[in-house]
């Protein structure tokens, strides 16, 4: 494990400048800008259908932008050649909303194909890393299972293991805890946070799950009707007075105590 | 009615345009790394070996039925002795390459369309893309090449079995011996009957693979879209095979001067 660093100011990893995206007459995102620093965790909140998944896909170049620019370490994603884009993407993990496991391969092969392709690690070492990644998401015993034999939540966790197995610099999580019971959801939130504190992984976490948002966020943005209506610390949401979110938060009496607790424990390890 | 036909025509043209661009991408990508040899072998097995049973039945029946059908006519002209030759030429030049390609189109293009289609709608192709796994090389190039390799081999296999079917009927109905059947086939067919039929199935294989992949890779609209991809893959590839066959026949006549 690399040394732990306490980072407050972050070197910029991703810059998103004034991006817009429409599907026909459906104007999904309108002039969105944001930045992510190295080792920083940004949560993205917003109602279903507001364009959160689309935002993540635009950031990794899975969909063409209508306007604006996305830069990874200063390089424009849209202008990158296929080869450059692949180089960039090796540093990015992506958890899809449905897990998106390759269903012609076992869970272990889903992880192995990525390690095999992008590293020169010998087989035993790959195995160790695969088992370690599955352990982190609580699926060690599913190594040889086919995806069709997994539950929805297990698929998502296997997808999560696949997105972290290469130890990327940036991980994009599309609703990592949706559909999971609160205990498993809590352990996933813990995993996201420990990846950040121990490996300085930067993350963008799309979520509806406020406890998760409160646990993992350095910063939060809120999307509404295609616009970014909030960008700041998660604690500030309650005072920002937007939408019903403030009231919802007050009602839920959420705070950051859990986060402090996890970080404290992580440092003891 | 007018609107309907116009949109149908537009859809068709759009599809042809998309398919052409997809084919160009195939040719640009096929010769570039990464070469997914292991996956190519697997897909060739999938397309070829798994079609053995179906192709065998179809081929034997073609040979047998054609022999039965032509007997009364040939007898009327007192040309019974030419039955093996006539059947052999028809089978080798046309029936085996085209029918086998269409049968394989039904099985394989639908399979590829549905498989890639469901990978598209469940975001597996996107996942490959963000993991820098080159999904076009891994999924499309391997499947198209597999079809181009498997179809000619299946055609040679079908040529042989169709003649076996013809022989069985000749043997039962006319008591013809194996040696006589063999000699009469061999003395009437030549390289120009056999080779063009096999070579054109490389192109038919390309059609089956590229259409199946195109439909699946660009599938949209959820589960319903996957069904549509599978159906369209069969319809479009079968149609294109028939159109391509007309061109192939013209070319064959031109180059081999068969008169
Ligand atoms: N490939 C696409 N083609 C057309 N429209 C799309 C496509 N992808 C997304 N959309 C549209 O974009 C909008 C935003 O979709 P998106 O999946 O980003 O929502 P979301 O915020 O992730 O919602 P949820 O929380 O339910 O996942 C929706 O109206 C959707 O219909
Ligand atoms: Mg979504």
Coordinates of C-alpha atoms and ligand atoms in Angstrom, one line a residue:
Chain A
X1 CA 0.0 0.0 0.0
X2 CA 1.3 3.4 -0.9
X3 CA 1.7 6.0 1.9
X4 CA -1.3 7.8 3.1
X5 CA -1.4 11.4 2.3
X6 CA -3.6 14.0 3.7
X7 CA -4.7 16.1 0.7
X8 CA -6.8 19.2 0.9
X9 CA -6.0 20.8 -2.4
X10 CA -6.0 18.4 -5.3
X11 CA -4.2 18.4 -8.6
X12 CA -6.9 18.5 -11.3
X13 CA -7.6 15.1 -12.9
X14 CA -10.8 15.8 -14.8
X15 CA -12.1 19.1 -16.1
X16 CA -15.6 19.2 -17.5
X17 CA -16.3 22.6 -19.2
X18 CA -19.7 23.7 -20.4
X19 CA -20.9 20.4 -21.7
X20 CA -24.4 19.9 -23.1
X21 CA -26.2 16.8 -24.4
X22 CA -29.5 16.3 -26.1
X23 CA -31.3 13.2 -27.5
X24 CA -33.5 14.7 -30.2
X25 CA -35.7 17.2 -28.5
X26 CA -34.9 15.8 -25.0
X27 CA -32.3 18.3 -23.7
X28 CA -30.7 16.2 -20.9
X29 CA -27.7 18.2 -19.8
X30 CA -27.3 21.9 -20.3
X31 CA -24.0 23.7 -19.8
X32 CA -22.5 21.6 -17.0
X33 CA -19.0 22.3 -15.6
X34 CA -17.1 20.6 -12.9
X35 CA -13.7 19.5 -11.9
X36 CA -12.3 16.5 -10.0
X37 CA -8.9 16.6 -8.3
X38 CA -6.6 13.7 -7.7
X39 CA -7.9 11.7 -4.8
X40 CA -11.1 13.7 -4.5
X41 CA -14.6 12.2 -4.2
X42 CA -17.4 13.9 -5.8
X43 CA -21.0 12.8 -5.4
X44 CA -23.7 13.5 -7.9
X45 CA -27.2 13.8 -6.7
X46 CA -30.4 14.3 -8.7
X47 CA -33.7 12.8 -9.5
X48 CA -34.1 9.8 -11.7
X49 CA -33.8 10.6 -15.4
X50 CA -32.0 13.9 -14.8
X51 CA -29.0 12.7 -16.7
X52 CA -26.6 11.4 -14.1
X53 CA -25.7 8.2 -16.0
X54 CA -25.4 10.3 -19.2
X55 CA -22.9 12.6 -17.4
X56 CA -20.7 9.7 -16.4
X57 CA -20.7 8.3 -20.0
X58 CA -19.9 11.7 -21.4
X59 CA -16.9 12.0 -19.1
X60 CA -15.3 8.7 -20.4
X61 CA -16.2 9.5 -24.0
X62 CA -18.8 6.7 -24.4
X63 CA -21.2 9.2 -26.0
X64 CA -20.3 12.2 -28.2
X65 CA -20.7 15.6 -26.6
X66 CA -23.0 18.2 -28.3
X67 CA -20.9 21.0 -27.0
X68 CA -18.2 21.7 -24.4
X69 CA -15.1 19.8 -23.6
X70 CA -13.9 17.1 -21.2
X71 CA -10.2 16.9 -20.3
X72 CA -8.4 14.2 -18.6
X73 CA -5.1 15.5 -17.1
X74 CA -5.4 18.3 -19.6
X75 CA -6.0 16.2 -22.7
X76 CA -9.3 16.5 -24.5
X77 CA -11.1 13.2 -24.6
X78 CA -13.0 14.0 -27.7
X79 CA -9.8 14.8 -29.6
X80 CA -7.9 11.8 -28.4
X81 CA -7.2 9.0 -31.0
X82 CA -8.5 5.6 -30.2
X83 CA -5.1 4.6 -28.9
X84 CA -4.7 7.6 -26.6
X85 CA -8.3 7.1 -25.4
X86 CA -7.5 3.5 -24.5
X87 CA -4.4 4.8 -22.6
X88 CA -6.6 7.2 -20.6
X89 CA -9.2 4.6 -20.0
X90 CA -6.7 2.2 -18.4
X91 CA -6.6 4.7 -15.5
X92 CA -10.4 4.8 -15.2
X93 CA -12.7 2.3 -13.6
X94 CA -16.4 2.4 -14.4
X95 CA -19.2 0.7 -12.5
X96 CA -22.3 0.6 -14.6
X97 CA -25.7 0.9 -13.1
X98 CA -26.6 -2.7 -13.9
X99 CA -23.1 -4.1 -13.3
X100 CA -22.6 -4.9 -17.0
X101 CA -20.8 -8.1 -16.3
X102 CA -19.7 -10.0 -19.5
X103 CA -22.1 -12.8 -19.3
X104 CA -20.2 -15.3 -21.4
X105 CA -17.5 -15.3 -18.7
X106 CA -17.3 -16.4 -15.1
X107 CA -17.0 -13.7 -12.4
X108 CA -13.3 -14.4 -12.1
X109 CA -12.8 -14.3 -15.9
X110 CA -14.6 -10.9 -15.9
X111 CA -11.8 -9.5 -13.8
X112 CA -9.0 -11.6 -15.3
X113 CA -9.6 -10.4 -18.9
X114 CA -8.8 -6.8 -17.8
X115 CA -5.7 -7.7 -15.8
X116 CA -4.5 -10.0 -18.6
X117 CA -5.0 -7.3 -21.2
X118 CA -3.4 -4.4 -19.3
X119 CA -0.8 -5.9 -17.1
X120 CA 2.1 -8.4 -17.5
X121 CA 1.4 -10.0 -14.1
X122 CA 1.9 -13.8 -14.0
X123 CA -1.2 -15.9 -13.5
X124 CA -0.7 -16.5 -9.7
X125 CA -0.4 -12.8 -9.1
X126 CA -3.5 -12.1 -11.2
X127 CA -5.3 -14.7 -9.2
X128 CA -4.3 -13.1 -5.9
X129 CA -5.5 -9.7 -7.1
X130 CA -8.8 -11.1 -8.4
X131 CA -9.5 -12.9 -5.1
X132 CA -8.5 -9.8 -3.1
X133 CA -10.9 -7.6 -5.2
X134 CA -13.7 -10.1 -4.8
X135 CA -13.0 -10.3 -1.1
X136 CA -13.4 -6.5 -0.8
X137 CA -16.9 -6.7 -2.2
X138 CA -17.8 -9.9 -0.3
X139 CA -17.9 -12.2 -3.3
X140 CA -14.8 -14.4 -2.9
X141 CA -16.9 -17.6 -3.0
X142 CA -18.5 -16.5 -6.4
X143 CA -15.2 -16.6 -8.3
X144 CA -16.2 -19.4 -10.7
X145 CA -19.9 -18.5 -10.8
X146 CA -21.4 -17.3 -14.1
X147 CA -23.1 -13.9 -14.0
X148 CA -26.5 -15.4 -14.7
X149 CA -26.3 -17.2 -11.4
X150 CA -25.8 -13.9 -9.4
X151 CA -28.5 -11.7 -7.8
X152 CA -28.8 -8.1 -8.9
X153 CA -26.8 -6.8 -5.9
X154 CA -24.2 -9.5 -6.4
X155 CA -23.8 -8.5 -10.1
X156 CA -23.3 -4.9 -9.1
X157 CA -20.7 -5.9 -6.5
X158 CA -18.9 -8.1 -9.0
X159 CA -19.0 -5.1 -11.4
X160 CA -17.5 -3.0 -8.7
X161 CA -14.7 -5.5 -8.1
X162 CA -14.0 -5.5 -11.9
X163 CA -13.8 -1.7 -11.9
X164 CA -11.2 -1.5 -9.1
X165 CA -9.0 -4.5 -10.0
X166 CA -6.6 -2.5 -12.1
X167 CA -6.2 0.1 -9.3
X168 CA -7.2 3.0 -11.5
X169 CA -6.7 6.7 -10.6
X170 CA -10.3 7.5 -11.1
X171 CA -13.4 5.4 -10.5
X172 CA -16.9 6.4 -11.7
X173 CA -19.6 4.7 -9.8
X174 CA -23.2 4.7 -11.1
X175 CA -25.4 4.0 -8.1
X176 CA -23.0 1.6 -6.3
X177 CA -25.4 0.9 -3.5
X178 CA -28.8 0.9 -5.1
X179 CA -30.6 -2.3 -4.6
X180 CA -28.4 -3.4 -1.7
X181 CA -29.4 -3.9 1.9
X182 CA -28.3 -1.2 4.3
X183 CA -25.5 -3.3 5.7
X184 CA -24.0 -4.2 2.4
X185 CA -24.5 -0.7 1.2
X186 CA -22.6 0.5 4.2
X187 CA -19.7 -1.8 3.5
X188 CA -19.6 -0.6 -0.1
X189 CA -19.5 3.0 1.0
X190 CA -16.7 2.1 3.4
X191 CA -14.9 0.5 0.5
X192 CA -15.2 3.6 -1.7
X193 CA -13.9 5.8 1.1
X194 CA -11.0 3.5 1.9
X195 CA -10.0 3.3 -1.7
X196 CA -9.8 7.1 -1.5
X197 CA -8.0 7.4 1.7
X198 CA -5.5 4.5 1.2
X199 CA -4.9 4.6 -2.5
X200 CA -5.7 8.2 -3.4
X201 CA -8.3 7.1 -5.9
X202 CA -10.5 9.9 -7.2
X203 CA -14.2 9.1 -7.5
X204 CA -17.4 10.3 -9.0
X205 CA -20.2 8.6 -7.2
X206 CA -23.8 8.9 -8.6
X207 CA -26.2 8.0 -5.9
X208 CA -29.7 8.3 -4.5
X209 CA -28.5 6.9 -1.3
X210 CA -27.9 9.8 1.1
X211 CA -26.1 7.9 3.8
X212 CA -23.6 6.8 1.2
X213 CA -23.3 10.4 -0.1
X214 CA -22.7 11.6 3.5
X215 CA -20.1 8.9 4.1
X216 CA -18.0 9.3 1.0
X217 CA -18.2 12.9 -0.3
X218 CA -15.6 15.5 -0.4
X219 CA -17.9 17.6 -2.5
X220 CA -21.4 17.2 -3.9
X221 CA -23.1 18.5 -6.9
X222 CA -26.9 18.4 -7.5
X223 CA -28.4 18.2 -11.0
X224 CA -31.9 19.5 -11.7
X225 CA -33.5 19.9 -15.2
X226 CA -30.2 19.6 -16.9
X227 CA -28.5 22.2 -14.8
X228 CA -26.0 22.0 -11.9
X229 CA -27.9 23.7 -9.0
X230 CA -25.4 23.0 -6.2
X231 CA -21.7 22.5 -5.9
X232 CA -20.2 22.3 -2.5
X233 CA -19.7 20.3 0.7
X234 CA -22.4 17.7 1.4
X235 CA -23.2 19.4 4.7
X236 CA -24.1 22.6 2.9
X237 CA -27.0 20.9 1.1
X238 CA -29.4 21.4 4.0
X239 CA -28.8 25.2 4.1
X240 CA -28.7 25.6 0.3
X241 CA -32.5 25.7 0.3
X242 CA -33.0 23.9 -3.0
X243 CA -35.9 21.8 -3.8
X244 CA -37.2 19.4 -1.2
X245 CA -33.7 18.2 -0.6
X246 CA -32.9 20.4 2.3
X247 CA -36.0 19.3 4.2
X248 CA -35.4 15.8 3.3
X249 CA -32.0 15.9 4.7
X250 CA -33.1 17.6 7.9
X251 CA -35.8 15.0 8.3
X252 CA -33.3 12.2 7.8
X253 CA -30.9 13.8 10.4
X254 CA -27.9 12.8 8.4
X255 CA -24.5 13.9 9.5
X256 CA -20.9 13.0 8.9
X257 CA -20.2 11.1 12.1
X258 CA -19.9 7.8 10.2
X259 CA -17.3 9.2 7.9
X260 CA -15.1 10.4 10.7
X261 CA -15.4 7.0 12.4
X262 CA -14.4 5.1 9.2
X263 CA -11.4 7.4 8.5
X264 CA -10.3 7.1 12.1
X265 CA -10.4 3.3 11.9
X266 CA -8.7 3.3 8.5
X267 CA -5.8 5.2 10.0
X268 CA -5.5 2.8 12.8
X269 CA -5.0 -0.2 10.4
Chain B
X1 CA -49.4 4.3 -47.9
X2 CA -47.2 6.8 -49.6
X3 CA -45.7 7.9 -46.3
X4 CA -45.2 4.3 -45.3
X5 CA -43.4 3.4 -48.4
X6 CA -41.2 6.5 -48.3
X7 CA -40.1 5.9 -44.8
X8 CA -39.5 2.2 -45.6
X9 CA -37.2 3.3 -48.4
X10 CA -35.5 5.9 -46.2
X11 CA -35.0 3.3 -43.5
X12 CA -33.5 0.9 -46.0
X13 CA -31.1 3.4 -47.4
X14 CA -30.1 4.5 -43.9
X15 CA -29.4 0.8 -43.1
X16 CA -27.3 0.3 -46.2
X17 CA -25.4 3.5 -45.3
X18 CA -24.8 2.3 -41.8
X19 CA -23.8 -1.1 -43.0
X20 CA -21.3 0.3 -45.4
X21 CA -19.7 2.4 -42.7
X22 CA -19.6 -0.6 -40.4
X23 CA -17.9 -2.7 -43.1
X24 CA -15.3 0.0 -43.7
X25 CA -14.6 0.0 -39.9
X26 CA -14.2 -3.8 -40.1
X27 CA -11.6 -3.5 -42.9
X28 CA -9.8 -0.7 -41.0
X29 CA -9.8 -2.7 -37.7
X30 CA -9.3 -6.3 -38.9
X31 CA -5.6 -5.8 -39.7
X32 CA -4.8 -3.9 -36.6
X33 CA -3.9 -5.1 -33.1
X34 CA -5.1 -6.6 -30.9
X35 CA -5.7 -9.9 -32.8
X36 CA -8.0 -12.0 -30.7
X37 CA -6.8 -15.4 -32.0
X38 CA -8.3 -17.4 -29.2
X39 CA -11.7 -15.8 -29.6
X40 CA -11.5 -16.3 -33.4
X41 CA -10.9 -20.1 -32.9
X42 CA -13.8 -20.2 -30.5
X43 CA -16.2 -18.4 -32.8
X44 CA -15.1 -20.5 -35.9
X45 CA -16.0 -23.5 -33.9
X46 CA -19.3 -22.0 -32.9
X47 CA -20.2 -21.1 -36.5
X48 CA -18.7 -24.1 -38.2
X49 CA -18.7 -27.2 -36.1
X50 CA -22.1 -26.4 -34.5
X51 CA -23.7 -26.1 -38.0
X52 CA -22.5 -29.6 -39.0
X53 CA -25.7 -31.4 -38.2
X54 CA -28.1 -28.9 -39.8
X55 CA -25.9 -28.6 -42.9
X56 CA -25.6 -32.3 -43.3
X57 CA -29.4 -32.9 -43.2
X58 CA -30.0 -30.0 -45.7
X59 CA -27.3 -31.2 -48.0
X60 CA -28.3 -34.8 -48.2
X61 CA -31.9 -33.9 -48.7
X62 CA -31.0 -31.4 -51.5
X63 CA -29.0 -34.1 -53.4
X64 CA -31.7 -36.8 -52.9
X65 CA -34.6 -34.6 -53.8
X66 CA -33.0 -33.1 -56.8
X67 CA -32.3 -36.6 -58.1
X68 CA -35.8 -37.8 -57.5
X69 CA -37.3 -34.7 -59.1
X70 CA -35.2 -34.8 -62.3
X71 CA -35.6 -38.4 -63.0
X72 CA -39.0 -38.2 -64.8
X73 CA -37.9 -35.3 -67.0
X74 CA -34.6 -36.8 -67.9
X75 CA -36.2 -40.2 -68.7
X76 CA -38.6 -38.4 -71.0
X77 CA -35.6 -37.2 -73.0
X78 CA -33.9 -40.5 -72.7
X79 CA -31.1 -38.8 -70.8
X80 CA -31.3 -40.9 -67.6
X81 CA -27.5 -41.5 -67.7
X82 CA -26.9 -37.8 -67.3
X83 CA -28.7 -37.5 -64.0
X84 CA -25.6 -37.7 -61.8
X85 CA -23.9 -35.1 -64.0
X86 CA -26.8 -32.7 -63.9
X87 CA -27.3 -33.0 -60.2
X88 CA -23.6 -32.6 -59.5
X89 CA -23.3 -29.4 -61.6
X90 CA -26.4 -27.9 -60.0
X91 CA -25.3 -28.7 -56.5
X92 CA -21.7 -27.6 -56.9
X93 CA -22.4 -24.4 -58.7
X94 CA -25.5 -23.1 -57.0
X95 CA -27.6 -25.1 -54.7
X96 CA -25.0 -26.0 -52.1
X97 CA -23.3 -22.6 -51.8
X98 CA -26.5 -20.5 -51.7
X99 CA -28.8 -22.8 -49.7
X100 CA -26.1 -23.6 -47.1
X101 CA -25.3 -19.9 -46.8
X102 CA -28.9 -19.0 -46.3
X103 CA -29.4 -21.8 -43.8
X104 CA -26.3 -20.6 -41.9
X105 CA -27.5 -17.0 -42.1
X106 CA -30.7 -18.2 -40.3
X107 CA -28.8 -19.8 -37.6
X108 CA -25.7 -17.7 -37.2
X109 CA -26.7 -14.2 -38.1
X110 CA -29.7 -14.4 -35.8
X111 CA -27.4 -15.8 -33.0
X112 CA -24.9 -13.0 -33.5
X113 CA -27.6 -10.3 -33.7
X114 CA -29.2 -11.5 -30.5
X115 CA -25.9 -12.0 -28.6
X116 CA -24.3 -8.7 -29.5
X117 CA -27.7 -7.0 -29.2
X118 CA -28.2 -8.1 -25.6
X119 CA -24.5 -7.1 -24.8
X120 CA -25.3 -3.7 -26.2
X121 CA -28.5 -3.1 -24.2
X122 CA -27.0 -4.4 -21.0
X123 CA -24.0 -2.0 -21.5
X124 CA -21.5 -4.9 -21.8
X125 CA -20.1 -3.4 -25.0
X126 CA -19.8 0.0 -23.2
X127 CA -18.1 -1.7 -20.4
X128 CA -15.6 -3.3 -22.8
X129 CA -15.0 0.1 -24.3
X130 CA -14.2 1.9 -21.0
X131 CA -12.0 -1.0 -19.9
X132 CA -10.0 -0.5 -23.1
X133 CA -10.8 -4.0 -24.3
X134 CA -11.3 -3.0 -27.9
X135 CA -14.8 -4.6 -28.3
X136 CA -14.8 -4.1 -32.1
X137 CA -11.8 -6.3 -32.4
X138 CA -12.9 -8.8 -29.8
X139 CA -16.6 -9.1 -30.8
X140 CA -17.0 -8.1 -34.4
X141 CA -13.7 -8.9 -36.2
X142 CA -13.6 -12.4 -34.7
X143 CA -17.2 -13.2 -35.7
X144 CA -17.0 -11.9 -39.2
X145 CA -13.7 -13.8 -39.9
X146 CA -15.2 -16.9 -38.3
X147 CA -18.0 -16.8 -40.8
X148 CA -15.7 -16.2 -43.7
X149 CA -13.6 -19.2 -42.7
X150 CA -16.5 -21.5 -41.7
X151 CA -18.8 -21.1 -44.7
X152 CA -16.4 -22.3 -47.5
X153 CA -15.6 -25.3 -45.3
X154 CA -19.2 -26.0 -44.7
X155 CA -19.9 -25.7 -48.4
X156 CA -17.2 -28.3 -49.3
X157 CA -18.7 -30.6 -46.7
X158 CA -22.2 -29.9 -48.1
X159 CA -21.1 -30.5 -51.7
X160 CA -19.9 -33.9 -50.7
X161 CA -22.9 -34.9 -48.7
X162 CA -25.4 -33.7 -51.4
X163 CA -23.6 -36.0 -53.8
X164 CA -23.9 -38.8 -51.3
X165 CA -27.7 -38.1 -51.1
X166 CA -27.9 -38.2 -54.8
X167 CA -26.0 -41.4 -55.0
X168 CA -28.3 -43.1 -52.4
X169 CA -31.4 -42.2 -54.5
X170 CA -29.6 -43.4 -57.7
X171 CA -28.6 -46.6 -56.0
X172 CA -32.1 -47.3 -54.7
X173 CA -34.1 -46.2 -57.7
X174 CA -31.8 -47.1 -60.6
X175 CA -29.5 -49.6 -59.0
X176 CA -26.5 -47.5 -59.9
X177 CA -23.2 -48.7 -58.5
X178 CA -20.9 -46.4 -56.5
X179 CA -18.1 -46.7 -59.1
X180 CA -20.4 -45.8 -62.0
X181 CA -21.9 -42.8 -60.1
X182 CA -18.4 -41.6 -59.2
X183 CA -17.2 -41.9 -62.7
X184 CA -20.1 -40.2 -64.2
X185 CA -19.8 -37.3 -61.8
X186 CA -16.1 -37.0 -62.3
X187 CA -16.3 -37.0 -66.0
X188 CA -18.8 -34.2 -66.1
X189 CA -17.7 -31.7 -63.4
X190 CA -14.5 -29.7 -63.5
X191 CA -12.7 -27.0 -61.4
X192 CA -14.9 -24.2 -62.8
X193 CA -18.0 -25.9 -61.4
X194 CA -16.5 -26.4 -58.0
X195 CA -14.2 -23.6 -57.1
X196 CA -16.3 -20.5 -57.8
X197 CA -19.1 -22.0 -55.7
X198 CA -16.8 -22.4 -52.8
X199 CA -15.0 -19.0 -53.2
X200 CA -18.3 -17.1 -53.3
X201 CA -19.2 -18.4 -49.9
X202 CA -16.3 -16.5 -48.4
X203 CA -18.3 -13.4 -49.4
X204 CA -21.5 -14.8 -48.2
X205 CA -19.8 -15.6 -44.9
X206 CA -18.7 -11.9 -44.8
X207 CA -22.3 -10.9 -45.3
X208 CA -23.7 -13.2 -42.6
X209 CA -21.0 -12.0 -40.1
X210 CA -21.1 -8.3 -40.8
X211 CA -24.9 -8.0 -41.0
X212 CA -25.3 -10.0 -37.7
X213 CA -22.7 -7.9 -36.0
X214 CA -24.0 -4.6 -37.4
X215 CA -27.6 -5.3 -36.2
X216 CA -26.4 -6.5 -32.8
X217 CA -23.7 -3.9 -32.2
X218 CA -26.2 -1.0 -33.0
X219 CA -29.1 -2.6 -31.2
X220 CA -31.3 -0.1 -29.3
X221 CA -34.6 -0.1 -27.5
X222 CA -34.1 -2.7 -24.8
X223 CA -35.2 -6.3 -25.0
X224 CA -37.6 -5.6 -27.9
X225 CA -34.7 -4.1 -29.8
X226 CA -32.7 -7.3 -29.4
X227 CA -35.5 -9.3 -31.0
X228 CA -35.6 -6.9 -33.8
X229 CA -31.8 -7.1 -34.3
X230 CA -32.0 -10.9 -34.6
X231 CA -34.9 -10.8 -37.1
X232 CA -33.4 -8.0 -39.2
X233 CA -30.0 -9.8 -39.2
X234 CA -31.6 -12.9 -40.9
X235 CA -33.8 -11.0 -43.3
X236 CA -31.1 -8.5 -44.4
X237 CA -28.3 -11.1 -44.7
X238 CA -30.4 -13.6 -46.7
X239 CA -31.5 -10.8 -49.1
X240 CA -27.9 -9.6 -49.5
X241 CA -26.7 -13.2 -50.1
X242 CA -29.2 -13.6 -53.0
X243 CA -28.2 -10.3 -54.5
X244 CA -24.5 -11.1 -54.1
X245 CA -25.1 -14.4 -55.8
X246 CA -26.5 -12.8 -58.9
X247 CA -23.3 -10.8 -59.1
X248 CA -21.2 -13.8 -58.4
X249 CA -22.8 -15.8 -61.2
X250 CA -22.3 -13.0 -63.6
X251 CA -18.6 -12.8 -62.7
X252 CA -18.1 -16.5 -62.8
X253 CA -19.6 -16.7 -66.3
X254 CA -17.4 -13.8 -67.3
X255 CA -14.1 -15.2 -65.9
X256 CA -14.6 -18.9 -66.6
X257 CA -16.5 -18.5 -69.8
X258 CA -18.9 -21.3 -69.0
X259 CA -21.2 -21.7 -72.0
Ligands
LIG1 N1 -28.8 6.3 -25.4 C1 -29.9 7.2 -25.2 N2 -30.7 7.5 -26.2 C2 -31.7 8.4 -26.0 N3 -32.0 8.9 -24.8 C3 -31.2 8.6 -23.8 C4 -30.1 7.7 -23.9 N4 -29.5 7.6 -22.7 C5 -30.2 8.3 -21.8 N5 -31.3 9.0 -22.5 C6 -32.2 9.9 -21.9 O1 -31.5 10.8 -21.1 C7 -32.2 11.1 -19.9 C8 -31.3 10.9 -18.7 O2 -31.0 9.5 -18.6 P1 -30.0 9.0 -17.4 O3 -29.9 7.5 -17.6 O4 -28.7 9.8 -17.5 O5 -30.8 9.3 -16.1 P2 -30.3 9.1 -14.6 O6 -30.2 10.5 -14.0 O7 -29.1 8.2 -14.6 O8 -31.6 8.4 -14.0 P3 -31.6 7.1 -12.9 O9 -31.3 7.7 -11.6 O10 -33.0 6.6 -13.1 O11 -30.6 6.2 -13.4 C9 -33.4 10.2 -19.9 O12 -34.5 11.0 -20.3 C10 -33.2 9.2 -20.9 O13 -34.3 8.9 -21.6
LIG2 MG1 -28.7 6.3 -14.2

